[in-house]
Short mmCIF file of C-alpha atoms and ligand atoms in Angstrom, two decimals:
data_model
loop_
_atom_site.label_atom_id
_atom_site.label_comp_id
_atom_site.label_asym_id
_atom_site.label_seq_id
_atom_site.Cartn_x
_atom_site.Cartn_y
_atom_site.Cartn_z
CA MET A 1 -18.47 -19.55 2.01
CA SER A 2 -19.14 -21.48 -1.23
CA ALA A 3 -17.34 -24.66 -2.16
CA PHE A 4 -15.85 -22.73 -5.05
CA THR A 5 -14.44 -20.06 -2.68
CA VAL A 6 -12.87 -22.70 -0.47
CA THR A 7 -11.38 -24.48 -3.43
CA ARG A 8 -10.18 -21.21 -4.95
CA SER A 9 -8.60 -19.94 -1.73
CA ARG A 10 -6.91 -23.32 -1.16
CA PHE A 11 -5.65 -23.14 -4.72
CA LEU A 12 -4.30 -19.63 -4.18
CA LYS A 13 -2.58 -20.62 -0.94
CA THR A 14 -1.00 -23.60 -2.65
CA ALA A 15 0.08 -21.43 -5.62
CA VAL A 16 1.56 -18.75 -3.37
CA GLY A 17 3.34 -21.41 -1.32
CA PHE A 18 4.70 -22.95 -4.48
CA LEU A 19 5.93 -19.61 -5.86
CA ALA A 20 7.56 -18.69 -2.54
CA GLY A 21 9.52 -21.92 -2.66
CA LEU A 22 10.80 -21.38 -6.21
CA PRO A 23 14.53 -21.05 -6.73
CA PHE A 24 15.81 -17.52 -7.30
CA ALA A 25 16.01 -17.76 -11.14
CA SER A 26 12.44 -19.07 -11.37
CA ARG A 27 11.21 -16.33 -9.03
CA LEU A 28 12.82 -13.79 -11.30
CA ARG A 29 11.10 -15.29 -14.35
CA ALA A 30 7.79 -15.23 -12.45
CA GLY A 31 8.37 -11.50 -11.80
CA LEU A 32 8.83 -12.00 -8.06
CA PRO A 33 11.40 -10.09 -5.98
CA ALA A 34 14.42 -11.84 -4.56
CA PRO A 35 13.42 -13.18 -1.13
CA PRO A 36 15.34 -11.73 1.83
CA VAL A 37 18.02 -14.26 2.67
CA ALA A 38 17.75 -15.27 6.31
CA GLY A 39 20.66 -13.91 8.27
CA SER A 40 22.04 -12.05 5.23
CA ARG A 41 24.12 -9.01 6.15
CA THR A 42 24.07 -5.67 4.37
CA ARG A 43 25.97 -2.51 5.11
CA SER A 44 24.20 0.29 6.98
CA VAL A 45 23.35 3.33 4.84
CA VAL A 46 21.34 6.45 5.63
CA VAL A 47 20.14 8.91 2.97
CA ALA A 48 18.36 12.23 3.45
CA SER A 49 17.64 15.57 1.88
CA ALA A 50 20.59 17.96 2.21
CA ASN A 51 19.08 19.64 5.31
CA GLY A 52 19.47 16.28 7.08
CA LEU A 53 23.27 16.24 7.11
CA THR A 54 23.57 16.58 10.89
CA ALA A 55 20.59 14.33 11.52
CA ILE A 56 22.01 11.40 9.54
CA GLU A 57 25.11 11.28 11.71
CA ARG A 58 22.82 10.61 14.64
CA VAL A 59 20.76 8.09 12.66
CA TYR A 60 23.90 6.18 11.64
CA GLN A 61 25.09 6.15 15.25
CA LEU A 62 21.72 4.80 16.41
CA LEU A 63 21.89 2.02 13.81
CA ALA A 64 25.37 1.11 15.10
CA ASN A 65 23.80 0.86 18.58
CA ASN A 66 21.19 -1.57 17.23
CA SER A 67 18.22 0.80 17.20
CA ASP A 68 15.28 -0.15 15.04
CA THR A 69 15.55 1.65 11.67
CA LEU A 70 12.29 3.56 12.21
CA GLU A 71 13.25 4.65 15.74
CA ALA A 72 16.53 5.89 14.29
CA VAL A 73 15.17 7.96 11.39
CA VAL A 74 12.46 9.57 13.52
CA ALA A 75 15.02 10.51 16.19
CA GLY A 76 17.12 12.03 13.41
CA VAL A 77 14.38 14.17 11.86
CA ASN A 78 13.17 15.24 15.34
CA MET A 79 16.42 17.25 15.49
CA VAL A 80 15.42 19.17 12.36
CA GLU A 81 11.80 19.57 13.50
CA ASP A 82 13.10 21.10 16.75
CA ASP A 83 15.47 23.49 14.94
CA PRO A 84 13.94 27.01 14.60
CA GLU A 85 16.46 27.84 11.87
CA ASP A 86 15.05 25.26 9.44
CA MET A 87 12.03 27.08 8.04
CA SER A 88 10.68 24.08 6.12
CA VAL A 89 10.00 21.66 8.97
CA GLY A 90 8.42 21.61 12.46
CA TYR A 91 9.09 24.49 14.86
CA GLY A 92 10.00 27.60 12.83
CA GLY A 93 8.41 26.22 9.64
CA LEU A 94 6.79 28.79 7.34
CA PRO A 95 3.04 29.15 7.94
CA ASN A 96 -0.03 28.95 5.73
CA GLU A 97 -1.60 32.07 4.16
CA GLN A 98 -3.25 32.94 7.48
CA GLY A 99 0.03 32.81 9.40
CA VAL A 100 -0.61 29.42 11.03
CA VAL A 101 1.96 26.62 10.83
CA GLU A 102 0.42 23.36 9.58
CA LEU A 103 2.61 20.26 9.45
CA ASP A 104 2.51 17.01 7.45
CA ALA A 105 4.52 13.85 8.15
CA ALA A 106 4.59 10.14 7.37
CA VAL A 107 6.62 7.13 8.42
CA MET A 108 6.97 3.66 6.94
CA HIS A 109 8.55 0.61 8.58
CA GLY A 110 9.92 -1.87 6.07
CA PRO A 111 10.02 -5.06 8.17
CA SER A 112 6.31 -4.85 9.10
CA HIS A 113 5.26 -2.94 5.94
CA LYS A 114 3.23 -0.65 8.21
CA ALA A 115 2.78 3.08 7.78
CA GLY A 116 1.43 6.05 9.73
CA ALA A 117 0.86 9.70 8.85
CA VAL A 118 -0.60 13.01 9.97
CA ALA A 119 -1.60 15.99 7.85
CA ALA A 120 -2.46 19.64 8.51
CA LEU A 121 -1.42 19.16 12.16
CA ARG A 122 -1.16 22.40 14.18
CA ASN A 123 0.71 23.22 17.42
CA ILE A 124 2.77 20.01 17.68
CA LYS A 125 6.40 20.40 16.67
CA ASN A 126 7.20 16.72 16.05
CA PRO A 127 4.60 15.44 13.57
CA SER A 128 6.88 12.53 12.61
CA SER A 129 6.60 11.16 16.17
CA VAL A 130 2.81 11.49 16.02
CA ALA A 131 2.80 9.69 12.64
CA LYS A 132 4.84 6.86 14.21
CA LEU A 133 2.26 6.53 16.99
CA VAL A 134 -0.57 6.44 14.44
CA MET A 135 1.24 3.47 12.90
CA GLU A 136 2.00 1.77 16.21
CA THR A 137 -1.16 2.33 18.22
CA THR A 138 -4.08 2.52 15.77
CA ASP A 139 -5.60 0.52 12.94
CA HIS A 140 -5.40 3.63 10.74
CA VAL A 141 -2.75 5.07 8.48
CA LEU A 142 -3.59 8.78 8.20
CA LEU A 143 -5.09 11.27 10.68
CA VAL A 144 -5.69 14.89 9.68
CA GLY A 145 -6.34 18.31 11.22
CA GLU A 146 -8.28 18.45 14.47
CA GLY A 147 -8.41 14.64 14.76
CA ALA A 148 -4.64 14.43 14.47
CA LEU A 149 -4.26 17.15 17.11
CA GLN A 150 -6.63 15.38 19.52
CA PHE A 151 -4.70 12.14 18.98
CA ALA A 152 -1.42 13.91 19.72
CA ARG A 153 -2.90 15.50 22.88
CA ALA A 154 -4.14 12.08 24.03
CA HIS A 155 -0.57 10.82 23.75
CA GLY A 156 0.74 13.67 25.89
CA PHE A 157 2.32 15.85 23.19
CA LYS A 158 2.61 19.46 24.37
CA GLU A 159 0.95 22.14 22.28
CA GLN A 160 2.94 25.25 21.45
CA ASP A 161 2.90 28.13 19.00
CA LEU A 162 5.17 26.95 16.19
CA LEU A 163 5.45 30.37 14.52
CA THR A 164 8.85 31.89 15.30
CA GLU A 165 9.49 35.63 14.96
CA LYS A 166 11.58 35.01 11.86
CA ALA A 167 8.80 32.97 10.21
CA ARG A 168 6.15 35.52 11.25
CA LYS A 169 8.13 38.40 9.71
CA THR A 170 8.70 36.43 6.49
CA TRP A 171 4.95 35.68 6.28
CA LEU A 172 4.05 39.33 7.03
CA GLU A 173 6.41 40.57 4.32
CA TRP A 174 4.76 38.18 1.85
CA LYS A 175 1.29 39.35 2.90
CA GLN A 176 2.18 43.03 2.69
CA ASN A 177 3.55 42.58 -0.81
CA LEU A 178 0.69 40.46 -2.14
CA SER A 179 -1.29 43.18 -3.85
CA PRO A 180 -0.93 46.94 -4.42
CA LYS A 181 -4.74 47.15 -4.27
CA ASP A 182 -5.36 46.02 -0.68
CA ASP A 183 -4.95 47.83 2.65
CA TRP A 184 -1.69 46.13 3.66
CA LEU A 185 1.05 48.62 2.80
CA ALA A 186 4.34 47.24 1.56
CA PRO A 187 7.27 48.21 3.81
CA PRO A 188 9.74 50.69 2.25
CA GLN A 189 12.40 49.05 0.09
CA GLU A 190 15.27 50.07 2.34
CA ASP A 191 13.74 48.15 5.26
CA GLU A 192 15.76 45.19 6.37
CA LYS A 193 14.51 42.09 4.62
CA VAL A 194 14.04 39.24 7.06
CA GLY A 195 13.17 36.21 5.06
CA ALA A 196 12.30 34.98 1.60
CA ALA A 197 14.75 36.43 -0.87
CA GLU A 198 12.34 36.19 -3.77
CA LEU A 199 8.90 36.96 -2.40
CA PHE A 200 6.90 35.54 -5.22
CA ASN A 201 9.01 32.50 -5.92
CA ARG A 202 7.24 30.13 -3.52
CA SER A 203 9.81 28.12 -1.75
CA THR A 204 9.42 24.58 -0.51
CA GLY A 205 11.44 22.47 1.89
CA THR A 206 11.11 19.27 3.84
CA ILE A 207 13.25 16.54 5.31
CA HIS A 208 13.12 12.96 4.06
CA CYS A 209 15.35 10.36 5.72
CA ALA A 210 15.70 6.62 5.03
CA ALA A 211 17.89 4.06 6.79
CA LEU A 212 19.07 0.55 5.94
CA ASN A 213 20.67 -1.47 8.74
CA ASN A 214 23.08 -4.38 8.48
CA ARG A 215 20.20 -6.87 8.83
CA GLY A 216 18.66 -5.57 5.59
CA GLU A 217 15.84 -3.67 7.32
CA ILE A 218 14.72 -0.33 5.86
CA SER A 219 12.48 2.42 7.26
CA CYS A 220 11.87 6.01 6.26
CA VAL A 221 10.19 9.25 7.27
CA THR A 222 9.19 12.51 5.58
CA THR A 223 8.23 15.59 7.61
CA THR A 224 7.45 19.14 6.50
CA SER A 225 5.64 22.42 7.03
CA GLY A 226 4.73 22.08 3.35
CA LEU A 227 4.37 24.76 0.76
CA GLU A 228 4.81 28.17 2.36
CA PHE A 229 1.71 30.40 2.51
CA LYS A 230 -0.52 27.53 1.30
CA ILE A 231 -4.30 27.62 1.55
CA PRO A 232 -5.24 26.38 5.05
CA GLY A 233 -5.97 22.66 4.94
CA ARG A 234 -3.75 22.03 1.92
CA VAL A 235 -2.04 18.66 2.22
CA GLY A 236 1.09 17.99 0.19
CA ASP A 237 2.76 14.79 -0.89
CA SER A 238 4.80 14.23 2.30
CA PRO A 239 2.12 12.41 4.37
CA ILE A 240 0.77 10.39 1.45
CA ILE A 241 2.13 6.84 1.38
CA GLY A 242 3.43 6.06 -2.10
CA ALA A 243 4.03 9.75 -2.85
CA GLY A 244 6.04 11.39 -0.04
CA LEU A 245 7.65 8.07 0.79
CA TYR A 246 7.42 4.34 0.24
CA VAL A 247 9.41 1.30 1.28
CA ASP A 248 9.25 -2.33 0.29
CA ASN A 249 11.71 -4.12 2.51
CA ASP A 250 12.56 -6.67 -0.21
CA VAL A 251 13.48 -3.90 -2.65
CA GLY A 252 14.26 -0.47 -1.17
CA SER A 253 12.76 2.92 -0.44
CA CYS A 254 12.10 6.30 -1.99
CA GLY A 255 11.08 9.67 -0.54
CA SER A 256 10.61 13.16 -1.86
CA THR A 257 10.99 16.89 -1.37
CA GLY A 258 9.80 19.65 -3.67
CA ARG A 259 6.54 20.46 -5.42
CA GLY A 260 4.09 18.11 -3.72
CA GLU A 261 1.31 18.51 -6.26
CA ALA A 262 3.52 17.13 -9.06
CA ASN A 263 4.39 14.11 -6.94
CA LEU A 264 0.79 13.52 -5.85
CA GLN A 265 -0.33 13.40 -9.48
CA ASN A 266 2.25 10.70 -10.24
CA LEU A 267 2.66 8.70 -7.00
CA CYS A 268 6.39 8.80 -7.63
CA SER A 269 7.84 7.06 -4.57
CA PHE A 270 5.76 3.91 -5.11
CA HIS A 271 6.57 3.97 -8.81
CA ALA A 272 10.30 4.37 -8.17
CA VAL A 273 10.39 1.39 -5.78
CA GLU A 274 8.50 -0.71 -8.33
CA LEU A 275 11.06 0.26 -10.99
CA MET A 276 13.82 -0.83 -8.61
CA ARG A 277 11.98 -4.13 -8.10
CA GLY A 278 12.14 -4.55 -11.86
CA GLY A 279 15.93 -4.18 -11.77
CA ARG A 280 16.57 -0.43 -12.19
CA SER A 281 19.29 1.14 -10.09
CA PRO A 282 18.16 3.81 -7.58
CA LYS A 283 19.50 6.52 -9.89
CA ASP A 284 17.80 5.17 -13.03
CA ALA A 285 14.51 4.61 -11.21
CA GLY A 286 14.59 8.16 -9.81
CA LEU A 287 15.38 9.75 -13.17
CA GLU A 288 12.64 7.70 -14.82
CA VAL A 289 9.95 8.96 -12.42
CA LEU A 290 11.18 12.53 -12.95
CA ARG A 291 10.81 12.04 -16.73
CA GLN A 292 7.27 10.83 -16.15
CA VAL A 293 6.52 13.99 -14.13
CA VAL A 294 7.89 16.02 -17.05
CA SER A 295 5.67 14.25 -19.55
CA HIS A 296 2.60 14.75 -17.33
CA THR A 297 3.25 18.45 -16.69
CA ARG A 298 1.12 20.15 -19.33
CA GLU A 299 -0.14 23.43 -17.85
CA ASP A 300 1.65 26.47 -19.27
CA ARG A 301 1.83 28.13 -15.85
CA LEU A 302 4.08 25.29 -14.67
CA LEU A 303 6.47 25.39 -17.63
CA ASP A 304 9.38 27.67 -18.42
CA LYS A 305 10.01 29.25 -21.82
CA LYS A 306 11.64 26.05 -23.04
CA GLY A 307 8.69 23.93 -21.90
CA ARG A 308 10.49 22.47 -18.89
CA PRO A 309 8.81 22.11 -15.46
CA ASP A 310 9.39 25.39 -13.66
CA PHE A 311 9.59 23.81 -10.20
CA GLY A 312 11.86 21.71 -8.04
CA LEU A 313 11.32 18.05 -7.21
CA LYS A 314 13.84 15.63 -5.68
CA PHE A 315 13.85 11.97 -4.76
CA TYR A 316 16.11 10.08 -2.36
CA LEU A 317 16.39 6.39 -3.13
CA LEU A 318 17.88 3.52 -1.16
CA GLY A 319 18.24 -0.06 -2.38
CA ARG A 320 18.15 -3.07 -0.07
CA ASN A 321 21.67 -3.94 -1.25
CA GLY A 322 23.03 -0.61 0.03
CA SER A 323 22.93 1.22 -3.33
CA TYR A 324 21.51 4.74 -3.18
CA ALA A 325 20.95 7.95 -5.16
CA GLY A 326 19.55 11.45 -4.98
CA VAL A 327 17.87 12.76 -8.12
CA SER A 328 16.59 16.23 -8.88
CA MET A 329 14.55 17.90 -11.60
CA TRP A 330 17.06 20.76 -11.56
CA GLY A 331 20.77 20.63 -10.79
CA PRO A 332 23.30 21.01 -9.48
CA ALA A 333 21.73 19.86 -6.22
CA LYS A 334 22.90 17.86 -3.25
CA PHE A 335 21.61 15.19 -0.89
CA ALA A 336 23.01 13.74 2.33
CA VAL A 337 24.36 10.23 2.85
CA ALA A 338 26.00 8.40 5.75
CA ASP A 339 27.70 5.02 5.59
CA GLU A 340 30.97 3.46 6.75
CA LYS A 341 32.80 6.40 5.11
CA GLY A 342 31.00 8.96 7.28
CA ALA A 343 28.29 11.58 6.71
CA ARG A 344 28.59 13.86 3.69
CA LEU A 345 26.75 15.69 0.93
CA GLU A 346 26.80 14.14 -2.54
CA GLU A 347 25.62 15.41 -5.91
CA CYS A 348 22.15 14.51 -7.15
CA ALA A 349 21.73 13.26 -10.70
CA PHE A 350 19.46 15.72 -12.50
CA LEU A 351 17.42 16.26 -15.64
CA TYR A 352 18.02 19.97 -16.29
CA ALA A 353 20.94 22.27 -15.44
CA LYS A 354 20.04 25.58 -13.80
CA GLU A 355 21.17 28.43 -15.99
CA ASP A 356 22.95 31.23 -14.15
N1 LIG B 1 6.85 18.38 -0.76
C1 LIG B 1 6.42 19.34 0.22
C2 LIG B 1 5.00 19.72 -0.03
O1 LIG B 1 4.61 19.87 -1.17
C3 LIG B 1 7.20 20.58 0.25
C4 LIG B 1 8.66 20.44 0.01
O2 LIG B 1 9.22 19.39 0.02
O3 LIG B 1 9.32 21.45 -0.18
O4 LIG B 1 4.30 19.94 0.92
#
């Protein structure tokens, strides 16, 4: 190590130490976040996508029983991953184009600023729990495909076929209707339809859940079966830290559901948290990242006749002070929240109103 390096690193340490000790107003002027106040109390708040309404009751209860925020949110989303009726997450999730369910999930723990994720994971119904173990027991952040499956097996997760009859029939109906020029004959119109109402309007779904406890600690999780009928191996935004979710414990968190590709091209969750660090409210930060997605969406195939993004994208934001918001490209739309007033659905702020 050169004398210069030593001097420089000492200088940096001294500078960082000096900045950390600055009074609040000076920290603000220096562009630094407000430091967590030792022993400061906040209220507990849980936010989630609308399909997490039941889960957040459990998460809130766990927070009241002093569970760690990450333990609580993962226990909450496990309920949705286990539910065969939710066709966007875990067991019963819609499969890829070959009829195989592939799951993505990520977790982030605010107090330690650690993260873990898995992508394109097959046969394991709780990818969020595997993502948590990646964070807790490895030096890595993201494991994919076969490696993620081997890691899950090593930790004793049981493999199972995640494709329910309902999901299989929905996939088959999609496949049979793909092209009039192949050998898969479309079922007669009068046949009972089992799944997707609009076959060619690709639907998405996911659960994101974030929790703030009364010690000011925040953690979050996003888990999904991703875009239905995707190309095998496709990874969405959900397991990508900074896109599908992000938390900075001094500031707040953000997570997403909706068109993953649009989020991946804009790294929206990280951006939203940074906007909140700069003083924006959760709602304003969320709407601002949606506007940025709009301005970056330039392909005609992704725009409607009025030039608006022809896809859904939502963000769920939680501030360290207990403020929160759900924002959506298209409204009306709802998100789930639990606090001292109970668990409920609230309206998202949105950019564009759906026309009937
Ligand atoms: N964002 C997820 C993905 O693109 C899907 C969704 O939320 O609906 O994989």
